[in-house]
Short mmCIF file of C-alpha atoms and ligand atoms in Angstrom, two decimals:
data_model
loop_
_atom_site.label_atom_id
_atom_site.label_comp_id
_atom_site.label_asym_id
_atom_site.label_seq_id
_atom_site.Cartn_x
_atom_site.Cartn_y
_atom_site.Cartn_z
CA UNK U 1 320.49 160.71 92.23
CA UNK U 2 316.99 160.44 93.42
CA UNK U 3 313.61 158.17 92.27
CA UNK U 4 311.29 159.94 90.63
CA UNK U 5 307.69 158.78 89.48
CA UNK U 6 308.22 158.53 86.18
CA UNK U 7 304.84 159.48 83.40
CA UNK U 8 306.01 156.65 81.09
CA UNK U 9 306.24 153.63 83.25
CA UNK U 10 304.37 154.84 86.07
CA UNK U 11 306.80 153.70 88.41
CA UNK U 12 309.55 154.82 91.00
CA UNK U 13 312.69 154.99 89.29
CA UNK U 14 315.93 156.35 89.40
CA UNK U 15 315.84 159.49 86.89
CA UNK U 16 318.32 161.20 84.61
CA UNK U 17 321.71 162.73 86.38
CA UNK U 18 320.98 166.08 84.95
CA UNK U 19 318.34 167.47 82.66
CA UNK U 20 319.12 166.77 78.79
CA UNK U 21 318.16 170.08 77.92
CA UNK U 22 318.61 173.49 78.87
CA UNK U 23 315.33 174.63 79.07
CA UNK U 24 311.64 174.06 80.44
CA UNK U 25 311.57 170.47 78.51
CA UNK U 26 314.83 169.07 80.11
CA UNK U 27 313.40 169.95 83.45
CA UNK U 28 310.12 168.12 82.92
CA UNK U 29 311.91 165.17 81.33
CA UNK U 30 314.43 165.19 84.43
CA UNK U 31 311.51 165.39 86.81
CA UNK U 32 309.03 163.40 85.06
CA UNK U 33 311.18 160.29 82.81
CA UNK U 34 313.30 157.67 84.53
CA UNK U 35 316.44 156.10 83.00
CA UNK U 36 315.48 153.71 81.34
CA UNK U 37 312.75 155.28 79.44
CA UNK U 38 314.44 157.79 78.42
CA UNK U 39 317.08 155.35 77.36
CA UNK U 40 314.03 153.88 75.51
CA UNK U 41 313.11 156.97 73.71
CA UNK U 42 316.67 157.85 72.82
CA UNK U 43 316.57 154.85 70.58
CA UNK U 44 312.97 155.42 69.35
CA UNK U 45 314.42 158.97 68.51
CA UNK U 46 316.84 157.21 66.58
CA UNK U 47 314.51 155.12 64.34
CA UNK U 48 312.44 158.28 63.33
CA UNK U 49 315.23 160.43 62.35
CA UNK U 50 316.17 157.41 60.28
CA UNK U 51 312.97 156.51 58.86
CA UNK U 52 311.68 160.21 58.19
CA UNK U 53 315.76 161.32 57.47
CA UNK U 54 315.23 164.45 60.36
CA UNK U 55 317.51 167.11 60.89
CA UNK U 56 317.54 168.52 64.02
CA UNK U 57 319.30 171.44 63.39
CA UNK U 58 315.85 172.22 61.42
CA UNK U 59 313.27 174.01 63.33
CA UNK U 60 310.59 172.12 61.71
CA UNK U 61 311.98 168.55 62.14
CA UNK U 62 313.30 169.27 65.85
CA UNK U 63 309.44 170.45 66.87
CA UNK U 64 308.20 167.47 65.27
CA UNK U 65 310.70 165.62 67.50
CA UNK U 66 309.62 167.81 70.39
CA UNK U 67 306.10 166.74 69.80
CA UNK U 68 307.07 162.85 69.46
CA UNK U 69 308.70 162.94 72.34
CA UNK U 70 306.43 164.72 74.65
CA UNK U 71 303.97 161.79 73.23
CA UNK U 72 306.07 159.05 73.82
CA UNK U 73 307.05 160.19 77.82
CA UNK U 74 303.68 160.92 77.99
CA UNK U 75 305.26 164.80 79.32
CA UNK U 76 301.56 166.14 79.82
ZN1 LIG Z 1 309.96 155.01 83.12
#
């Protein structure tokens, strides 16, 4: 496991183990999101599924959850 600067914290971190998801956004998030924010997120991913009852198996919801995300990791 390597540090990576991480877009969130701005800091040098260890990052994720492996990517979370198979595709273009796992690689960013593995490249780009440290541990502990994405530890962070996990739970704030969590509260909005709650509070807005998302499904992710719904295209709709799981874009809108792409969309947080990318916000909240600050993935640009
Ligand atoms: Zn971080």
């Amino acid at each position: 496991m390597s540090d990576i600067l991480c877009s969130k914290c701005n800091e040098t971190k260890p990052g994720l183990t492996e990517a979370p998801f198979p595709n273009e956004m796992g690689q960013a998030v593995l490249a780009k999101t440290c541990e502990d924010c994405w530890q962070a997120w996990v739970g704030q991913q969590l509260m909005l599924m709650n509070e807005y009852r998302l499904d992710p198996m719904d295209d709709e919801h799981s874009s809108f959850l792409d969309r947080e995300m990318i916000k909240f990791l600050c993935l640009h």
